[in-house]
């Protein structure tokens, strides 16, 4: 008998028998009445479910990426070896780099892990004209083609009024790019002390210590190198490895000291919780006036990092947002926060692996959460997809937030061995029907939600200035998707907030009263997966044609704006009067 | 849905706007009966799946046969395939499609369990609750129905069923029973009762992070912050331990697969490299790894090293 024949039991069985290792860490245990069919090993806990969509009217989107000049492909450099990072990219940023009020688009590209990336690959920056026209300005803005790119974060890190950019990479080449007066980017990574090792995924800007400048939280994944990684097989099928094989990296917190970052991951408590991080969202989760963090981690517990003067306490387990409602670690990919039910508490949407729901953690008085994806109508259909990017958006401007999700499997050959599961998957759109919960309207919401792709990053913003929130999705090894909002919509108001002296605006809280309903929104420093959505606050007003708004600025001062007329883009400066602007019409000087 | 129709007391009646019967003729036409050679082919295809081998070509052929002949003739082979390749949801669909008419209660129970296993809790509850609610409903059905309802977000309906069926719970000392009931109470806003039940569950299975994390949340809800923090710390430690175990397991499993491939291809240098990588992770496999090493070194004409490996193997065997 050859030595290999001794493995006839199969790797998993062999390990269970010989090594006495735990062979199923899923919890809670399954009921005892199960058929004899064995469960899988390599991807245990990663199975599939069937979709359950319901048609709906009113909300619809058109695919306009090609028409708007934004269809650039993502390049992941997929190889026959199936290296883990190839399945992960990329991200998208919606930001206004030239202060003309029109959203610009930054598409993050990955490239190649080995050898030369294709000449057409590389990050792209497109300037928007505010009406759906975009111009590629990558060359003139000096966007560096460094590293295997994954994600993007945006914020005015040097307080000059121009939004800066942080790019994350798999291969330790993260970049901080300062915006030079709306004309180009300057790579200041070295001068600012941006660390240069390890696999970064998402990032978020926030002011951790209330000093007015933006600090930076960088989510990190696993210790991995194709040079030492092993190829993976599942029952003789070559597959992408599970991250369970690799050691988790701790996230990083970089304090802004004016002209450089100082790594305070240890002293802030952040480094004490290494997990396989993929996404981060900011918010004053415990409503104590500062900005907290929620981090979505792959096959690890998710983190709720509560801020207390720049030191963070992890409270995910206690508050019920670390695991599934029944205590299972999930493979979380993306996160987004809003007040979905107008009760004044923040609620979270967290995307997960195939067969796991997109979790909806509903906030309660006292700071705890209950996961209610099934009760709210999201659970069953979301289990049928593997989900990454996620954002709350009021697609029909009726005053409550709907939910957009980017889907796509990580295994490029899953259809050959798993019935009913495909690599390319259609994205999801859930309409918020208030107390009745959510309805999956993906099949009736237009091509962007019916055409399958391997979707990853997702960001939301009003690209054409028409008062409807559009959705941009970055597809792995595919063309970018731009979903232009064509829904029957209510009235709206878009608020561009700027704090005094260009102090940080992340964390500014907006309260709008519409009849009995209180809309609560916060300026986010990060969200979704590898992506950053427009930082302007968008209010869906329904039938209301004017609204009273109160802004609580990050320094704690409150400012009331009475009778703001609907259907306008407004620039609100701390202590100043609101000014209406037309996106793309003119530069609004800092 | 035919299945639900039968569960609720007989086949569903046609709606008034149903198409004329002749329009349904092609749909209702019986699938062709498999020939003897097709039956033999199906059996042969099913036999190609083993614990170590998911044969995607055979699965593709079985899919084609299923499309042509219907699910019944290929059912056993597909169960074999799904069991190897994964596909809990497909397995549930297959079970639903091949139910006899009227379905036996045992088959429905099995179907409900399959839906649960596929995380399709709404469908599981739709099948299981009518059985559990029927006069003299089996306590096993009550347990499964409670499980499905709780996972589907309906703790109020789940609780009495879990209570009635708790004898069918799994885990050390049936710990899953108080755990799920505790979780139901927690979701229903009764942290005191949740704490009581979850402490019972912890006493039965204190190494289960699911139970301990539920207890941590219940304690926090009940206002016992100190105990909650302690439990949360324990949960993290348990998960860390499990993650380490899993990492070792997945690493060795991957290396075993790589070793098999390198061995089959007679890439002896690669075999030696993989054996080296496996060595620290798999002490129990060392005699086998040494056999690989001896053969690979011999084939590479590195005889002194092969002799040394032989001596090492003798020593290792002697120690065992």
Coordinates of N, CA and C in Angstrom, one line a residue, chain A residues 178-269:
Chain A
X178 N -2.7 63.6 -0.2 CA -3.3 64.9 0.1 C -3.8 65.6 -1.1
X179 N -4.9 66.2 -1.0 CA -5.5 66.9 -2.1 C -4.9 68.3 -2.2
X180 N -4.2 68.6 -3.3 CA -3.5 69.8 -3.4 C -4.4 70.8 -4.1
X181 N -5.3 71.4 -3.3 CA -6.2 72.5 -3.8 C -7.1 72.1 -4.9
X182 N -7.5 70.9 -5.0 CA -8.5 70.5 -6.0 C -7.9 70.3 -7.4
X183 N -6.5 70.1 -7.4 CA -5.8 70.0 -8.7 C -5.2 68.7 -8.9
X184 N -4.7 68.1 -7.8 CA -3.9 66.8 -7.9 C -3.7 66.3 -6.5
X185 N -3.3 65.0 -6.5 CA -3.0 64.4 -5.2 C -1.5 64.4 -5.0
X186 N -1.1 64.6 -3.7 CA 0.3 64.4 -3.3 C 0.5 63.2 -2.4
X187 N 1.4 62.3 -2.8 CA 1.6 61.1 -1.9 C 2.4 61.5 -0.8
X188 N 1.8 61.6 0.4 CA 2.6 61.9 1.6 C 2.7 60.8 2.6
X189 N 2.6 59.6 2.1 CA 2.5 58.4 3.0 C 3.7 58.3 3.9
X190 N 4.9 58.5 3.3 CA 6.1 58.4 4.1 C 6.2 59.5 5.1
X191 N 6.0 60.7 4.7 CA 6.1 61.9 5.6 C 5.1 61.8 6.7
X192 N 3.9 61.2 6.5 CA 2.9 61.1 7.5 C 3.1 59.8 8.3
X193 N 4.0 59.0 8.0 CA 4.3 57.8 8.8 C 3.2 56.7 8.6
X194 N 2.7 56.6 7.4 CA 1.8 55.5 7.1 C 2.5 54.1 7.2
X195 N 2.1 53.2 8.1 CA 2.8 51.9 8.2 C 2.8 51.2 6.9
X196 N 3.8 50.4 6.7 CA 4.0 49.7 5.4 C 4.1 48.2 5.5
X197 N 3.3 47.6 6.3 CA 3.3 46.1 6.2 C 1.9 45.6 6.6
X198 N 1.6 44.5 6.0 CA 0.3 43.8 6.4 C -0.8 44.1 5.4
X199 N -1.8 43.3 5.5 CA -3.0 43.3 4.6 C -4.1 44.2 5.2
X200 N -4.2 45.4 4.6 CA -5.3 46.3 5.0 C -6.5 46.1 4.1
X201 N -7.7 46.3 4.6 CA -8.9 46.2 3.8 C -9.6 47.5 3.8
X202 N -10.5 47.7 4.7 CA -11.3 49.0 4.7 C -10.6 50.0 5.7
X203 N -11.0 51.2 5.6 CA -10.5 52.2 6.5 C -11.5 53.3 6.7
X204 N -11.4 54.0 7.8 CA -12.4 55.1 8.1 C -11.7 56.2 8.8
X205 N -12.1 57.4 8.5 CA -11.6 58.6 9.2 C -12.6 59.0 10.3
X206 N -12.1 59.3 11.4 CA -12.9 59.8 12.5 C -12.1 60.6 13.5
X207 N -12.7 61.5 14.3 CA -12.0 62.2 15.3 C -12.1 61.5 16.6
X208 N -11.1 60.8 17.0 CA -11.2 59.9 18.2 C -11.2 60.7 19.5
X209 N -10.4 61.9 19.4 CA -10.2 62.6 20.7 C -10.8 64.0 20.7
X210 N -11.6 64.3 19.8 CA -12.3 65.6 19.9 C -11.4 66.8 19.7
X211 N -10.2 66.6 19.0 CA -9.3 67.7 18.8 C -9.5 68.4 17.5
X212 N -10.5 67.9 16.8 CA -10.9 68.6 15.5 C -10.2 68.1 14.3
X213 N -9.2 67.2 14.4 CA -8.6 66.7 13.2 C -9.0 65.2 13.1
X214 N -8.9 64.7 11.9 CA -9.3 63.4 11.6 C -8.2 62.4 11.8
X215 N -8.5 61.4 12.6 CA -7.6 60.2 12.8 C -8.1 59.1 11.9
X216 N -7.3 58.1 11.9 CA -7.6 57.0 10.8 C -7.6 55.7 11.4
X217 N -8.6 54.9 11.2 CA -8.7 53.5 11.6 C -8.6 52.7 10.4
X218 N -7.6 51.7 10.4 CA -7.4 50.9 9.3 C -7.7 49.4 9.7
X219 N -8.6 48.8 9.0 CA -9.0 47.4 9.2 C -8.0 46.5 8.6
X220 N -7.6 45.5 9.3 CA -6.7 44.5 8.7 C -7.2 43.1 8.7
X221 N -6.7 42.3 7.8 CA -7.2 41.0 7.6 C -6.4 39.9 8.2
X222 N -5.6 39.2 7.4 CA -4.8 38.0 7.9 C -3.4 38.1 7.5
X223 N -2.5 37.4 8.2 CA -1.1 37.3 7.8 C -1.0 36.3 6.7
X224 N -0.7 36.8 5.5 CA -0.8 36.0 4.3 C 0.2 36.4 3.3
X225 N 0.9 35.4 2.7 CA 1.7 35.7 1.5 C 1.6 34.6 0.6
X226 N 1.4 34.8 -0.7 CA 1.4 33.7 -1.7 C 2.7 32.9 -1.7
X227 N 3.8 33.6 -1.2 CA 5.0 32.9 -1.2 C 5.0 31.7 -0.2
X228 N 4.3 31.9 0.9 CA 4.3 30.8 1.9 C 2.9 30.1 1.9
X229 N 1.9 30.7 1.3 CA 0.6 30.1 1.3 C 0.6 28.8 0.6
X230 N -0.4 27.9 1.1 CA -0.5 26.7 0.4 C -1.8 26.7 -0.5
X231 N -1.8 26.0 -1.5 CA -3.1 25.9 -2.3 C -4.1 25.0 -1.6
X232 N -5.3 25.2 -1.9 CA -6.4 24.5 -1.1 C -7.3 23.7 -2.0
X233 N -7.6 22.5 -1.5 CA -8.5 21.7 -2.2 C -9.7 21.3 -1.3
X234 N -10.9 21.2 -1.9 CA -12.0 20.7 -1.1 C -12.5 19.4 -1.9
X235 N -12.2 18.3 -1.3 CA -12.6 17.0 -1.9 C -12.2 16.9 -3.3
X236 N -10.9 17.2 -3.6 CA -10.2 17.2 -4.8 C -10.5 18.3 -5.8
X237 N -11.3 19.3 -5.3 CA -11.6 20.5 -6.1 C -10.7 21.6 -5.7
X238 N -10.0 22.2 -6.6 CA -9.1 23.3 -6.2 C -10.0 24.6 -5.9
X239 N -9.8 25.1 -4.7 CA -10.7 26.2 -4.3 C -9.8 27.3 -3.7
X240 N -10.4 28.5 -3.5 CA -9.7 29.5 -2.7 C -9.8 29.1 -1.3
X241 N -8.7 29.4 -0.6 CA -8.6 28.9 0.8 C -9.5 29.7 1.7
X242 N -9.9 29.1 2.8 CA -10.7 29.8 3.8 C -9.7 30.6 4.6
X243 N -10.1 31.8 5.1 CA -9.2 32.5 5.9 C -9.0 31.9 7.3
X244 N -9.8 30.8 7.6 CA -9.6 30.1 8.9 C -8.1 29.6 9.0
X245 N -7.5 29.5 7.9 CA -6.1 28.9 7.9 C -5.1 29.9 8.4
X246 N -5.5 31.2 8.4 CA -4.4 32.2 8.6 C -4.7 33.0 9.9
X247 N -3.6 33.5 10.4 CA -3.7 34.3 11.7 C -4.3 35.7 11.5
X248 N -5.1 36.1 12.4 CA -5.7 37.4 12.3 C -4.7 38.5 12.6
X249 N -4.9 39.6 11.9 CA -4.0 40.8 12.2 C -4.8 41.8 13.0
X250 N -4.2 42.4 14.0 CA -4.9 43.5 14.7 C -5.1 44.7 13.8
X251 N -6.2 45.4 14.0 CA -6.4 46.6 13.2 C -5.5 47.7 13.8
X252 N -5.5 48.8 13.0 CA -4.5 49.9 13.4 C -5.3 51.2 13.6
X253 N -4.9 51.9 14.6 CA -5.5 53.3 14.8 C -4.3 54.3 14.8
X254 N -4.4 55.2 13.8 CA -3.4 56.2 13.6 C -3.9 57.6 14.0
X255 N -3.3 58.2 15.1 CA -3.7 59.5 15.5 C -3.0 60.6 14.7
X256 N -3.9 61.5 14.3 CA -3.4 62.7 13.5 C -2.7 63.7 14.5
X257 N -1.4 63.9 14.3 CA -0.7 64.8 15.1 C -0.4 66.1 14.3
X258 N -1.2 66.4 13.3 CA -1.1 67.7 12.6 C -0.4 67.5 11.2
X259 N 0.8 66.9 11.3 CA 1.5 66.7 10.0 C 2.0 65.3 9.8
X260 N 1.6 64.4 10.8 CA 1.9 63.0 10.6 C 1.0 62.2 11.5
X261 N 1.0 60.9 11.3 CA 0.3 60.0 12.1 C 1.2 59.3 13.2
X262 N 0.6 59.1 14.3 CA 1.2 58.3 15.3 C 0.4 57.0 15.6
X263 N 1.0 55.9 15.5 CA 0.3 54.6 15.7 C 0.0 54.4 17.2
X264 N -1.3 54.5 17.5 CA -1.7 54.3 18.9 C -2.6 53.1 19.1
X265 N -2.3 52.1 18.2 CA -3.2 50.9 18.2 C -3.1 50.2 19.6
X266 N -1.9 50.2 20.2 CA -1.8 49.5 21.5 C -2.4 50.3 22.6
X267 N -2.0 51.6 22.7 CA -2.5 52.4 23.8 C -4.0 52.7 23.8
X268 N -4.6 52.7 22.6 CA -6.0 52.9 22.5 C -6.8 51.7 22.7
X269 N -6.2 50.6 22.9 CA -6.9 49.3 23.1 C -7.4 48.6 21.8

